[in-house]
Amino acid sequence: MTITTTPPSSPARRGRVPGRLRIRTMPGRIRALAALAAVAVLVVLLVTTLTVRDARDGLRVIGHDAGPQVVATGDLYFALSDMDAQLADALLIGGDAGLASRRAAALRLYEQRRSEANGALLQGSRLAGSDPTGQRTAQAMLDALGRYERLAGQALLTDQQSNHAAGPPPAAVTALYRQATDLMKLDVLPKAYNLTLDNGTKVRRTYEAKRSAVLQGRVWVILTGLLLLVVLVGVQFYLARRFRRLVNPFLALATAGTLVLVVVSVALLSSEAGRLRTAKEDGFDSVLALSRARAISNSAHADESRYLLDPGRADTYEQVYLDKSQTIMYVPAGNLDAYYTQVDQKIGGTDFLGFYGTEAHHITLPGQQEALHKVLTGYQKVQANDRTIRRLATAGGGRAAISAKLGAGTDDFGDYDKALVSLTDLHGGAFDKAISAGDHGLRGWNLILPGAAVVLIILILAGVRPRLSEYR
Amino acid sequence: MRLRRIGIAVTLLLASAGCGVAGGETPSVSGKDRLVIGVSKDQPGLGFRDGYGTYKGFDIDVARDIARRLGAKHLTFKPLASAEREGALRDGDVDMVVASYSITPQRKTQVVFGGPYYVAHQDILVRGTDTTVRNVRDLRGKRLCQVTGSVSWRRVTEERKIDARLLPASTYGECLDDLTSGTVDAISTDDLILAGFAAQRGNQVRFVNAPFSDEKYGVGLRSGDIGGCEDVNKAITEMYQDGTAATLLKRWFGSTGLNVTTTVPQFEGCG
């Protein structure tokens, strides 16, 4: 396997470009050709391995790292936001005897969400591992949550002592609740939401980089594979002419093997790129958008409670409610009344933007249309209830508004949230399926590729060995 | 007429050639050496141009900080009126807008917003002698300054459906002059802007302190610049984490008595 350079004694050296390779002997030429073929095999191996690794990295980040983190941080946001929503409901009911069981239910749910949020945060800080920014964020959130719980406890206690009828509590309670809800809204929730967005960014960037790397790598696999085929066929011809033999069976086998390897590799890379695409576009993008829609829906629902709870800030709570509603489903409307009307008119079609607009314009999965329909009708009901609640509240029927809020308002919101979760799960299923198909497709390629390279090199050596032995 | 048509054709041709150079993708603010930033020039404390032509204010400092973190070395500030912001981004006159630019669902259909880098609240400014206005509802029947391209007046007359009389002006600086001269009765816009005015005019004007909205100040970017938007969000996160945001808020609003928030706001999301 050595390349013989021109012997220094050779007279032919004079007048030639210095350093130019010149192989004089026949065995030397055969060895050189075999070496060239072996190097070509190694190049194909290297290019294919690197491209397979890109596909594997893409699947790891999207499927096993940032992708699932989006779901986890989305759940964290939901638990935190719902804590504050349940607290608002409990304070709104106060000492009202007729609604005492609803208050107890709200407090139970508050406890449940609190433990879910704490669990998720503890897990989050463990998951952050040695990443200092992630750890700092998780730590800051735990601290702020501790302060929140203290304020919430004080608010509940003061509220209990005041024993007020259903409706806005005394000023002392409102002041404590404002501190608590501000802490949640300004400090804790943004961090959770931004974590979800960060993971979304990570997935998007990984997807774009890795998918284009796989597609480019595929071209290189084809090119280097063709090069190897040309070399193998060339060696075959050279030997056939020089030694007057028909076909060298080992080299023919190596050629066929190369062809199979390249075709199978290219097919694999194409399907891996396709699976990354399916996982991202039919699964992940929707899971991210719908997780955000769920987070914002829940906080808008809580703004409805706060609107009834704190008349001093009712205007702001109404404005952010409209703003959040338009983020979820955008129809052009300058105020809430116009918004309700537009929602009623447009909910049957697809003439709207926002998270649900994106979802409605990208129907790719079986059952998605039906699941989305349930979400949209649920959303319409939630908005209809909101209209009733605000109408009752502004007409002076505070008690009636609270009953509507805690009755149909809460039940219908629960149904809407369930429909939203099952639509998200539908996309989550498509995501998991694409990722596990991708993982499955790559299984064993760490062994297959070097194994194939060894076999090809052995075949090449076996092919040239009998010819070399003729010179011994 | 014919000349104008030829002009349009040439413009289109140049525009399409420009697209060809950029590979058909939206040019991003990320990794650009030079950035042109659209700002306001007449909002004390936020964005204003002093007598020497230097831009100063919270928005200006935030813009500088974000641009630095994005890696830009040369910044040019370009004054924009409220109504010009979407067009300036769309036409490529500016790369980014940092000008107390509220993120609204309607605007999101035209531009991409990084941030918000701060959440302000709409409030009311009246003459110092006026004691009749205690909250937004008291603006019924009053003469309210309406700045073209701003969403603030809409929040009063459209969103809250309060029957105030709108009197147009092109900038909030103009509104302030109208208020002190008695042409209008009230200015309603973000507390950060009003706080700056109140500090400037002393007891000629009164800050009502009855906030009635959340105004998310976003970094306006060309529609489609998702990568740039993600980088802007990262820059804002760092700006809050390393304490720069708190320092800037203190520098510009520390003396106004406004209760400022020094934790990172909830981002709008880029996609």
XYZ file of C-alpha atoms in Angstrom:
743
model
C 0.000 0.000 0.000
C 2.875 2.377 -0.537
C 3.158 4.828 -3.302
C 6.488 4.516 -4.985
C 7.983 7.784 -6.027
C 10.462 8.016 -8.802
C 13.788 6.598 -7.692
C 16.360 9.391 -7.419
C 18.735 7.481 -9.698
C 16.285 7.529 -12.544
C 17.529 9.415 -15.582
C 13.969 10.264 -16.449
C 13.888 12.645 -13.530
C 15.859 15.247 -15.314
C 13.759 17.821 -17.023
C 10.609 16.922 -15.045
C 8.682 19.049 -12.639
C 10.284 18.305 -9.279
C 8.132 16.461 -6.739
C 5.711 15.060 -9.292
C 4.518 11.532 -8.523
C 5.583 8.894 -10.909
C 4.852 5.248 -10.368
C 7.148 3.106 -12.437
C 6.401 -0.485 -11.556
C 3.206 -2.428 -12.227
C 2.793 -3.652 -8.611
C 3.306 -0.087 -7.506
C 0.509 1.096 -9.774
C -1.832 -1.625 -8.584
C -1.058 -0.749 -4.975
C -1.635 2.910 -5.675
C -5.005 2.210 -7.276
C -6.013 -0.019 -4.360
C -4.947 2.701 -1.945
C -6.955 5.278 -3.862
C -10.029 3.030 -3.695
C -9.512 2.466 0.030
C -9.162 6.220 0.631
C -12.350 6.793 -1.360
C -14.115 4.226 0.847
C -12.920 6.084 3.936
C -14.116 9.420 2.506
C -17.577 7.970 1.843
C -17.564 6.540 5.366
C -16.557 9.881 6.876
C -19.090 11.961 4.946
C -21.927 9.533 5.683
C -21.019 9.252 9.368
C -20.916 13.024 9.790
C -24.268 13.452 8.067
C -25.851 10.677 10.126
C -24.484 12.433 13.194
C -26.163 15.690 12.122
C -29.460 13.838 11.837
C -28.898 12.256 15.234
C -28.067 15.637 16.859
C -31.185 17.149 15.316
C -33.365 14.363 16.680
C -31.740 14.608 20.098
C -32.241 18.364 20.548
C -35.697 18.518 18.968
C -37.037 15.207 20.189
C -35.393 14.646 23.551
C -34.152 17.992 24.839
C -35.698 21.341 23.899
C -38.878 19.813 22.436
C -40.063 18.115 25.646
C -38.875 21.167 27.645
C -41.479 23.245 25.821
C -44.199 20.970 27.197
C -42.680 20.989 30.688
C -42.329 24.790 30.880
C -45.808 25.183 29.387
C -47.214 23.022 32.194
C -45.259 25.075 34.723
C -46.746 28.292 33.396
C -50.213 26.799 33.534
C -49.817 25.673 37.157
C -48.480 29.093 38.254
C -51.083 31.066 36.374
C -53.879 28.878 37.702
C -52.655 29.341 41.291
C -53.276 33.056 40.947
C -56.609 32.463 39.190
C -57.850 30.190 42.005
C -56.656 32.663 44.621
C -58.632 35.434 42.889
C -61.755 33.241 42.819
C -61.429 32.378 46.524
C -61.035 36.062 47.476
C -63.945 37.005 45.267
C -66.255 34.543 47.075
C -65.069 35.644 50.525
C -67.364 34.583 53.357
C -70.392 34.049 51.131
C -72.253 31.071 52.673
C -74.008 30.081 49.444
C -70.666 29.741 47.616
C -68.646 28.181 50.445
C -68.195 24.865 48.634
C -66.936 26.714 45.519
C -64.419 28.538 47.698
C -63.211 25.259 49.177
C -62.877 23.805 45.683
C -60.845 26.835 44.550
C -58.519 26.480 47.530
C -58.067 22.747 46.901
C -57.169 23.463 43.296
C -54.803 26.234 44.471
C -52.975 23.699 46.663
C -52.791 21.189 43.839
C -51.354 23.742 41.401
C -48.917 24.961 44.037
C -47.514 21.490 44.491
C -47.385 20.937 40.698
C -45.524 24.213 40.213
C -43.066 23.510 43.024
C -42.440 20.029 41.661
C -41.864 21.360 38.147
C -39.493 24.058 39.446
C -37.458 21.620 41.517
C -37.221 19.328 38.522
C -36.388 22.319 36.347
C -33.484 23.382 38.535
C -32.196 19.792 38.465
C -32.590 19.691 34.689
C -30.699 22.973 34.363
C -27.691 20.985 35.650
C -24.552 23.076 35.366
C -26.072 25.733 33.098
C -25.646 28.849 35.270
C -28.327 30.982 33.562
C -30.905 28.226 33.771
C -30.068 27.571 37.406
C -30.256 31.251 38.275
C -33.661 31.508 36.602
C -35.012 28.426 38.395
C -33.649 29.718 41.718
C -35.115 33.195 41.202
C -38.486 31.654 40.393
C -38.436 29.458 43.499
C -37.628 32.496 45.654
C -40.357 34.612 44.081
C -42.852 31.776 44.417
C -42.038 31.574 48.125
C -42.809 35.301 48.491
C -45.991 34.834 46.469
C -47.229 32.046 48.740
C -46.621 34.187 51.809
C -48.616 37.088 50.330
C -51.369 34.750 49.170
C -51.608 33.277 52.685
C -51.876 36.762 54.216
C -54.530 37.789 51.697
C -56.601 34.669 52.376
C -56.337 35.139 56.137
C -57.330 38.825 55.997
C -60.144 37.926 53.620
C -61.434 35.242 55.990
C -61.384 37.630 58.928
C -63.325 40.263 56.993
C -66.064 37.699 56.163
C -67.326 39.815 53.249
C -70.160 38.932 50.855
C -69.305 37.701 47.344
C -67.729 40.550 45.400
C -64.770 42.886 45.782
C -63.106 42.324 49.175
C -62.096 45.131 51.601
C -59.192 47.388 50.604
C -56.698 45.624 52.881
C -57.314 42.326 51.061
C -57.136 43.962 47.649
C -53.835 45.605 48.564
C -52.348 42.243 49.558
C -53.752 40.541 46.474
C -52.306 43.265 44.240
C -48.861 42.617 45.667
C -49.258 38.897 45.116
C -50.650 39.077 41.603
C -48.088 41.702 40.551
C -45.308 39.437 41.746
C -46.769 36.562 39.750
C -47.504 38.608 36.648
C -44.349 40.739 36.579
C -41.746 38.390 37.976
C -42.638 34.679 37.959
C -44.838 34.146 34.899
C -42.653 36.052 32.406
C -39.702 33.845 33.316
C -41.744 30.668 32.732
C -43.151 31.962 29.447
C -39.762 33.140 28.205
C -38.305 29.708 29.006
C -40.916 28.170 26.711
C -39.996 30.665 23.993
C -36.260 29.982 24.510
C -36.803 26.299 23.936
C -38.862 27.125 20.876
C -35.942 29.187 19.534
C -33.540 26.364 20.250
C -35.714 23.898 18.335
C -36.174 26.253 15.394
C -32.457 26.966 15.066
C -31.441 23.326 15.497
C -34.015 22.277 12.958
C -32.869 24.767 10.351
C -29.178 24.008 10.870
C -29.450 20.240 11.093
C -32.001 19.698 8.384
C -30.003 21.701 5.863
C -26.836 19.894 7.047
C -28.521 16.541 6.392
C -29.739 17.637 2.958
C -26.295 19.000 2.033
C -24.626 15.914 3.483
C -26.841 13.776 1.291
C -25.450 15.519 -1.787
C -21.907 14.869 -0.555
C -22.706 11.195 0.060
C -23.895 10.921 -3.539
C -20.841 12.740 -4.911
C -18.259 10.803 -2.905
C -20.155 7.565 -3.577
C -19.985 8.285 -7.309
C -16.276 8.979 -6.975
C -15.778 5.609 -5.273
C -17.787 3.879 -7.985
C -15.683 5.545 -10.697
C -12.481 4.457 -8.948
C -13.695 0.876 -8.531
C -14.870 0.600 -12.128
C -11.594 2.184 -13.247
C -9.528 -0.364 -11.331
C -11.703 -3.104 -12.779
C -11.037 -1.889 -16.341
C -7.353 -1.377 -15.750
C -6.885 -4.882 -14.410
C -9.058 -6.373 -17.136
C -6.962 -4.716 -19.844
C -3.580 -5.342 -18.283
C -4.171 -8.933 -17.294
C -6.630 -9.889 -19.991
C -9.234 -11.114 -17.570
C -12.965 -10.580 -17.780
C -14.379 -9.627 -14.419
C -12.674 -9.372 -11.076
C -15.396 -10.865 -8.835
C -14.214 -9.185 -5.608
C -14.044 -5.754 -7.157
C -17.433 -6.329 -8.805
C -18.809 -7.229 -5.408
C -17.234 -4.106 -3.880
C -18.811 -1.991 -6.656
C -22.226 -3.515 -6.073
C -21.764 -3.101 -2.323
C -20.876 0.564 -2.756
C -23.930 1.115 -4.900
C -26.169 -0.503 -2.278
C -24.512 1.433 0.548
C -24.907 4.798 -1.184
C -28.505 4.139 -2.200
C -29.447 2.973 1.304
C -27.610 5.909 2.953
C -29.262 8.449 0.701
C -32.676 6.894 1.321
C -32.028 6.939 5.059
C -30.918 10.575 5.053
C -33.906 11.607 2.963
C -36.322 9.933 5.314
C -34.534 11.370 8.383
C -34.806 14.866 6.899
C -38.477 14.154 6.245
C -39.036 12.976 9.805
C -37.335 16.060 11.219
C -39.652 18.115 9.061
C -42.768 16.232 10.163
C -41.734 16.408 13.819
C -41.110 20.156 13.550
C -43.894 21.347 11.276
C -46.786 19.006 12.044
C -45.858 18.326 15.655
C -43.620 20.791 17.426
C -44.762 24.095 15.909
C -48.354 23.372 16.845
C -47.451 22.067 20.302
C -45.542 25.299 20.968
C -48.281 27.553 19.602
C -51.029 25.695 21.448
C -49.050 25.630 24.717
C -48.734 29.393 24.412
C -52.444 29.660 23.568
C -53.256 27.632 26.684
C -50.990 29.756 28.883
C -52.497 32.990 27.586
C -56.069 31.633 27.724
C -55.616 30.740 31.358
C -54.198 34.123 32.273
C -57.007 35.880 30.359
C -59.530 33.750 32.252
C -57.892 34.889 35.488
C -58.080 38.521 34.298
C -61.841 38.031 34.137
C -61.821 37.134 37.875
C -59.510 40.035 38.675
C -61.796 42.372 36.751
C -64.585 41.466 39.200
C -62.268 41.369 42.209
C -60.505 44.727 41.869
C -62.701 47.536 40.454
C -59.804 49.993 40.811
C -57.932 48.119 38.115
C -60.955 46.838 36.170
C -60.125 48.979 33.134
C -56.637 47.575 32.852
C -57.851 44.005 33.362
C -60.414 44.489 30.623
C -57.831 45.928 28.245
C -55.360 43.061 28.800
C -58.231 40.578 28.414
C -58.971 41.935 24.937
C -55.270 42.035 24.088
C -54.785 38.400 25.137
C -57.942 37.293 23.336
C -56.650 38.859 20.143
C -53.317 37.096 20.550
C -55.169 33.781 20.753
C -57.556 34.537 17.924
C -57.155 37.783 16.009
C -60.114 39.421 14.354
C -60.029 43.162 13.733
C -61.950 44.765 16.610
C -61.308 47.947 18.548
C -63.177 46.914 21.687
C -64.597 43.827 23.372
C -68.146 44.224 22.022
C -66.852 44.303 18.473
C -64.603 41.355 19.296
C -67.464 39.129 20.520
C -69.448 39.904 17.365
C -66.497 39.203 15.085
C -65.738 35.923 16.862
C -69.331 34.781 16.418
C -69.208 35.663 12.735
C -65.849 34.199 11.855
C -65.443 31.168 14.092
C -66.981 28.821 11.490
C -64.475 29.758 8.803
C -60.731 30.341 8.735
C -60.747 34.097 8.286
C -58.815 34.928 11.461
C -55.198 35.161 12.640
C -53.418 34.564 15.939
C -52.557 31.134 17.316
C -55.816 29.596 16.118
C -55.473 31.219 12.732
C -52.098 29.547 12.246
C -53.568 26.247 13.392
C -56.625 26.537 11.138
C -54.449 27.306 8.114
C -52.238 24.274 8.656
C -54.396 21.161 8.817
C -52.197 18.101 8.232
C -53.221 15.401 10.690
C -56.231 13.074 10.659
C -58.706 14.225 13.286
C -57.107 17.686 13.552
C -60.020 19.489 11.922
C -62.532 17.945 14.344
C -60.315 18.578 17.376
C -59.790 22.196 16.314
C -63.511 22.611 15.789
C -64.100 21.578 19.407
C -61.513 24.087 20.602
C -63.058 26.895 18.564
C -66.632 26.237 19.681
C -65.331 26.027 23.255
C -63.582 29.355 22.774
C -66.740 30.926 21.401
C -68.651 29.762 24.506
C -65.953 31.189 26.783
C -66.248 34.561 25.012
C -70.060 34.448 25.182
C -69.820 33.857 28.936
C -67.363 36.709 29.239
C -69.835 39.005 27.525
C -72.598 37.956 29.957
C -70.349 38.394 32.988
C -69.255 41.894 31.974
C -72.775 42.922 31.053
C -74.048 41.798 34.464
C -71.149 43.486 36.242
C -71.609 46.856 34.519
C -75.388 46.714 35.030
C -74.747 46.566 38.769
C -75.505 42.858 39.191
C -72.218 42.030 40.914
C -73.578 38.939 42.620
C -75.169 37.664 39.367
C -71.905 38.292 37.516
C -69.992 36.281 40.116
C -72.493 33.414 39.896
C -72.142 33.404 36.106
C -68.363 33.481 36.445
C -68.184 30.637 38.943
C -70.940 28.601 37.272
C -71.076 28.279 33.488
C -68.018 30.549 33.157
C -65.777 28.100 34.994
C -67.352 24.899 33.590
C -67.208 26.030 29.975
C -63.656 27.205 30.416
C -62.782 23.756 31.772
C -64.316 22.105 28.685
C -62.490 24.502 26.386
C -59.197 23.804 28.153
C -59.742 20.039 27.813
C -60.427 20.391 24.087
C -57.266 22.473 23.753
C -55.226 19.855 25.596
C -56.489 17.051 23.349
C -55.685 19.063 20.218
C -52.188 19.643 21.625
C -51.874 15.927 22.404
C -52.807 15.099 18.832
C -49.817 17.123 17.617
C -47.687 15.732 20.443
C -48.510 12.226 19.180
C -47.427 13.117 15.625
C -44.240 14.610 17.070
C -43.430 11.518 19.173
C -44.141 9.226 16.251
C -41.835 11.127 13.893
C -39.077 11.293 16.504
C -39.214 7.590 17.390
C -39.331 6.667 13.689
C -36.251 8.856 13.246
C -34.480 7.223 16.192
C -35.435 3.794 14.914
C -34.133 4.539 11.419
C -30.720 5.553 12.778
C -30.381 2.590 15.082
C -27.318 0.483 14.296
C -25.771 2.943 11.854
C -22.820 3.455 14.185
C -21.923 -0.179 13.421
C -23.283 -0.517 9.897
C -21.109 2.239 8.423
C -17.669 1.173 9.745
C -18.631 -2.459 9.116
C -19.502 -1.712 5.510
C -16.245 0.206 5.072
C -14.194 -2.724 6.438
C -15.983 -5.169 4.141
C -15.422 -2.914 1.105
C -11.718 -2.498 1.857
C -11.314 -6.259 2.351
C -13.040 -6.880 -0.987
C -10.757 -4.382 -2.717
C -7.645 -5.993 -1.221
C -8.949 -9.436 -2.081
C -9.513 -8.190 -5.618
C -5.967 -6.899 -6.207
C -4.037 -9.501 -4.176
C -3.949 -12.272 -6.882
C -2.643 -9.734 -9.405
C 0.076 -8.546 -7.070
C 1.110 -12.117 -6.333
C 1.860 -12.578 -10.039
C 4.882 -10.317 -9.484
C 6.375 -12.144 -6.550
C -47.895 60.374 -15.766
C -45.746 58.320 -18.080
C -42.625 59.437 -16.329
C -44.104 58.377 -13.022
C -44.877 54.926 -14.410
C -41.339 54.572 -15.617
C -40.222 55.662 -12.183
C -42.329 52.974 -10.549
C -41.015 50.352 -12.955
C -37.427 51.329 -12.201
C -38.117 51.271 -8.453
C -39.634 47.796 -8.731
C -36.683 46.610 -10.768
C -34.235 47.980 -8.224
C -36.239 46.482 -5.412
C -36.263 43.058 -7.045
C -32.530 43.360 -7.723
C -32.064 44.142 -4.048
C -34.017 41.008 -3.178
C -31.784 39.006 -5.479
C -28.694 40.167 -3.626
C -30.165 39.202 -0.279
C -31.131 35.785 -1.610
C -34.828 36.568 -1.299
C -34.725 36.391 2.487
C -35.701 39.132 4.889
C -32.545 41.011 5.881
C -31.972 40.536 9.596
C -30.725 42.952 12.244
C -28.506 40.143 13.550
C -24.849 40.459 12.687
C -25.237 43.792 10.898
C -22.378 46.199 11.363
C -24.486 49.318 10.860
C -27.977 49.780 12.168
C -30.448 52.559 11.501
C -32.780 52.866 14.468
C -36.098 54.688 14.352
C -36.692 56.722 17.542
C -38.856 59.564 18.794
C -37.348 63.013 19.079
C -39.773 64.813 21.354
C -40.502 62.581 24.324
C -38.518 63.735 27.339
C -37.106 60.803 29.316
C -37.801 58.332 26.503
C -36.486 59.676 23.234
C -35.664 63.285 22.491
C -33.160 65.305 20.507
C -31.391 68.014 22.428
C -30.204 71.386 21.117
C -26.960 69.865 19.819
C -28.773 67.179 17.809
C -27.898 64.402 20.254
C -30.544 61.799 21.026
C -31.163 61.028 24.671
C -33.579 59.026 26.815
C -34.502 55.573 28.066
C -35.466 54.294 24.602
C -32.198 55.599 23.154
C -30.114 53.880 25.852
C -32.098 50.652 25.452
C -31.599 50.820 21.671
C -27.842 51.342 22.119
C -27.612 48.453 24.561
C -29.574 46.033 22.371
C -27.616 47.061 19.268
C -24.333 46.532 21.121
C -25.425 43.059 22.212
C -26.476 42.271 18.639
C -22.932 43.125 17.551
C -23.605 46.381 15.677
C -20.810 48.969 15.763
C -22.256 51.998 13.979
C -25.654 53.349 14.915
C -27.692 56.017 13.202
C -30.805 57.370 14.891
C -33.639 58.483 12.688
C -36.563 60.460 14.125
C -39.964 58.970 13.319
C -43.451 60.280 14.036
C -45.911 57.748 15.444
C -47.679 57.237 12.131
C -44.438 56.627 10.203
C -43.141 53.601 12.100
C -44.666 50.677 10.181
C -43.916 52.259 6.822
C -40.297 53.039 7.732
C -39.733 49.394 8.693
C -41.509 48.040 5.643
C -39.617 50.285 3.224
C -36.291 49.533 4.882
C -35.682 53.169 5.923
C -34.867 51.874 9.413
C -33.713 48.446 10.590
C -35.372 48.618 13.948
C -37.752 50.893 15.859
C -37.313 51.672 19.555
C -39.764 54.499 20.140
C -42.292 53.752 22.923
C -43.821 51.489 20.287
C -46.733 49.581 21.844
C -47.196 45.992 20.744
C -50.795 45.651 19.582
C -52.507 42.754 17.791
C -53.222 45.056 14.870
C -49.582 46.144 14.493
C -48.408 42.560 14.815
C -50.008 41.904 11.432
C -47.497 44.358 9.908
C -44.253 44.104 11.876
C -42.456 41.623 14.141
C -41.912 42.705 17.739
C -38.936 41.764 19.861
C -39.513 42.238 23.575
C -41.370 43.991 25.161
C -38.410 45.592 26.874
C -40.779 47.402 29.226
C -44.470 47.427 30.102
C -45.794 50.946 30.668
C -49.330 51.963 31.592
C -51.552 54.524 30.001
C -52.445 57.424 32.273
C -53.678 61.009 32.042
C -52.111 64.468 32.249
C -54.250 67.569 32.870
C -53.568 71.202 33.703
C -52.334 71.783 37.243
C -55.505 73.657 38.146
C -57.851 70.926 36.890
C -59.285 68.784 39.717
C -62.234 67.299 37.819
C -60.351 64.377 36.219
C -59.751 61.471 38.611
C -59.866 58.549 36.174
C -60.350 57.795 32.507
C -64.172 58.003 32.766
C -63.932 61.666 33.731
C -62.661 62.421 30.224
C -66.249 62.322 28.954
C -66.935 65.577 27.123
C -63.349 66.822 27.591
C -61.076 67.876 24.756
C -58.471 65.106 24.363
C -55.300 65.436 22.325
C -55.183 62.889 19.478
C -51.764 62.055 18.081
C -51.904 60.558 14.615
C -50.564 56.976 14.502
C -50.625 56.560 18.278
C -52.973 54.012 19.845
C -53.496 55.988 23.047
C -56.621 57.960 22.043
C -58.187 54.736 20.728
C -57.851 53.199 24.164
C -60.077 56.011 25.491
C -62.670 56.601 22.795
C -62.786 53.214 21.080
C -61.800 50.589 23.646
C -63.326 52.244 26.714
C -65.993 53.968 24.596
C -65.632 57.266 26.445
C -67.102 60.175 24.608
C -64.189 62.613 24.587
C -63.687 65.275 21.908
C -60.561 64.497 19.904
C -58.302 67.316 18.764
C -55.533 66.226 16.397
C -51.813 66.906 16.858
C -48.783 65.326 15.245
C -46.637 64.801 18.339
C -47.015 64.613 22.112
C -44.748 67.642 22.423
C -47.373 69.599 20.490
C -50.082 68.175 22.794
C -48.212 69.496 25.812
C -48.136 73.013 24.379
C -51.863 72.713 23.570
C -52.561 71.587 27.122
C -50.757 74.461 28.804
C -52.218 77.003 26.373
C -55.715 75.627 27.045
C -56.518 74.325 23.535
C -56.986 70.796 24.916
C -58.024 69.618 28.415
C -56.123 66.363 28.685
C -53.362 64.229 27.236
C -53.666 60.506 27.716
C -50.740 58.270 26.910
C -48.099 56.153 28.643
C -46.983 57.006 32.161
C -43.312 57.057 31.137
C -43.994 59.798 28.578
C -46.277 61.777 30.888
C -43.812 61.505 33.768
C -41.184 63.148 31.574
C -43.575 65.971 30.661
C -44.660 66.454 34.270
C -41.036 66.738 35.366
C -40.454 69.327 32.620
C -43.446 71.587 33.345
C -43.611 71.430 37.140
C -47.022 72.318 38.608
C -48.304 73.733 35.328
C -49.565 70.179 34.724
C -50.882 67.355 36.942
C -50.260 63.628 36.523
C -53.585 61.901 37.375
C -52.040 58.541 38.365
C -54.982 56.284 37.425
C -53.451 53.735 35.017
C -55.899 51.903 32.774
C -53.869 49.776 30.356
C -50.711 47.739 29.874
C -48.548 49.118 27.099
C -45.928 46.634 25.971
C -43.015 48.565 24.470
C -41.660 46.399 21.695
C -38.637 46.558 19.420
C -40.182 46.827 15.976
C -38.485 44.748 13.297
C -39.169 44.055 9.660
C -41.856 41.447 9.166
C -40.216 38.015 8.812
C -37.014 38.777 10.749
C -37.554 35.887 13.177
C -33.854 35.296 13.830
C -33.310 38.988 14.584
C -36.304 39.016 16.906
C -34.946 36.017 18.835
C -31.592 37.744 19.196
C -33.271 40.928 20.406
C -35.122 38.905 23.062
C -31.867 37.333 24.169
C -30.296 40.793 24.405
C -33.212 42.071 26.511
C -32.991 39.052 28.833
C -29.296 39.785 29.387
C -30.007 43.477 29.831
C -32.284 42.630 32.764
C -30.078 39.852 34.156
C -26.951 41.976 34.419
C -28.784 44.928 35.970
C -28.438 47.304 32.998
C -32.210 47.694 32.697
C -32.559 48.600 36.380
C -29.778 51.196 36.050
C -31.357 52.764 32.973
C -34.818 52.878 34.539
C -33.359 54.554 37.597
C -31.369 57.037 35.523
C -34.374 58.195 33.496
C -37.337 57.737 35.836
C -35.824 57.547 39.305
C -36.749 61.143 40.099
C -40.339 60.952 38.757
C -41.669 58.826 41.623
C -42.979 56.239 39.156
C -42.998 52.678 40.438
C -40.865 50.943 37.796
C -40.548 47.182 37.243
C -37.004 45.837 37.102
C -37.680 42.204 36.188
C -37.732 40.947 32.607
C -41.171 41.295 30.944
C -43.067 38.428 29.356
C -42.021 38.360 25.708
C -44.463 38.403 22.877
C -42.722 35.610 20.966
C -41.288 35.898 17.475
C -43.116 33.324 15.378
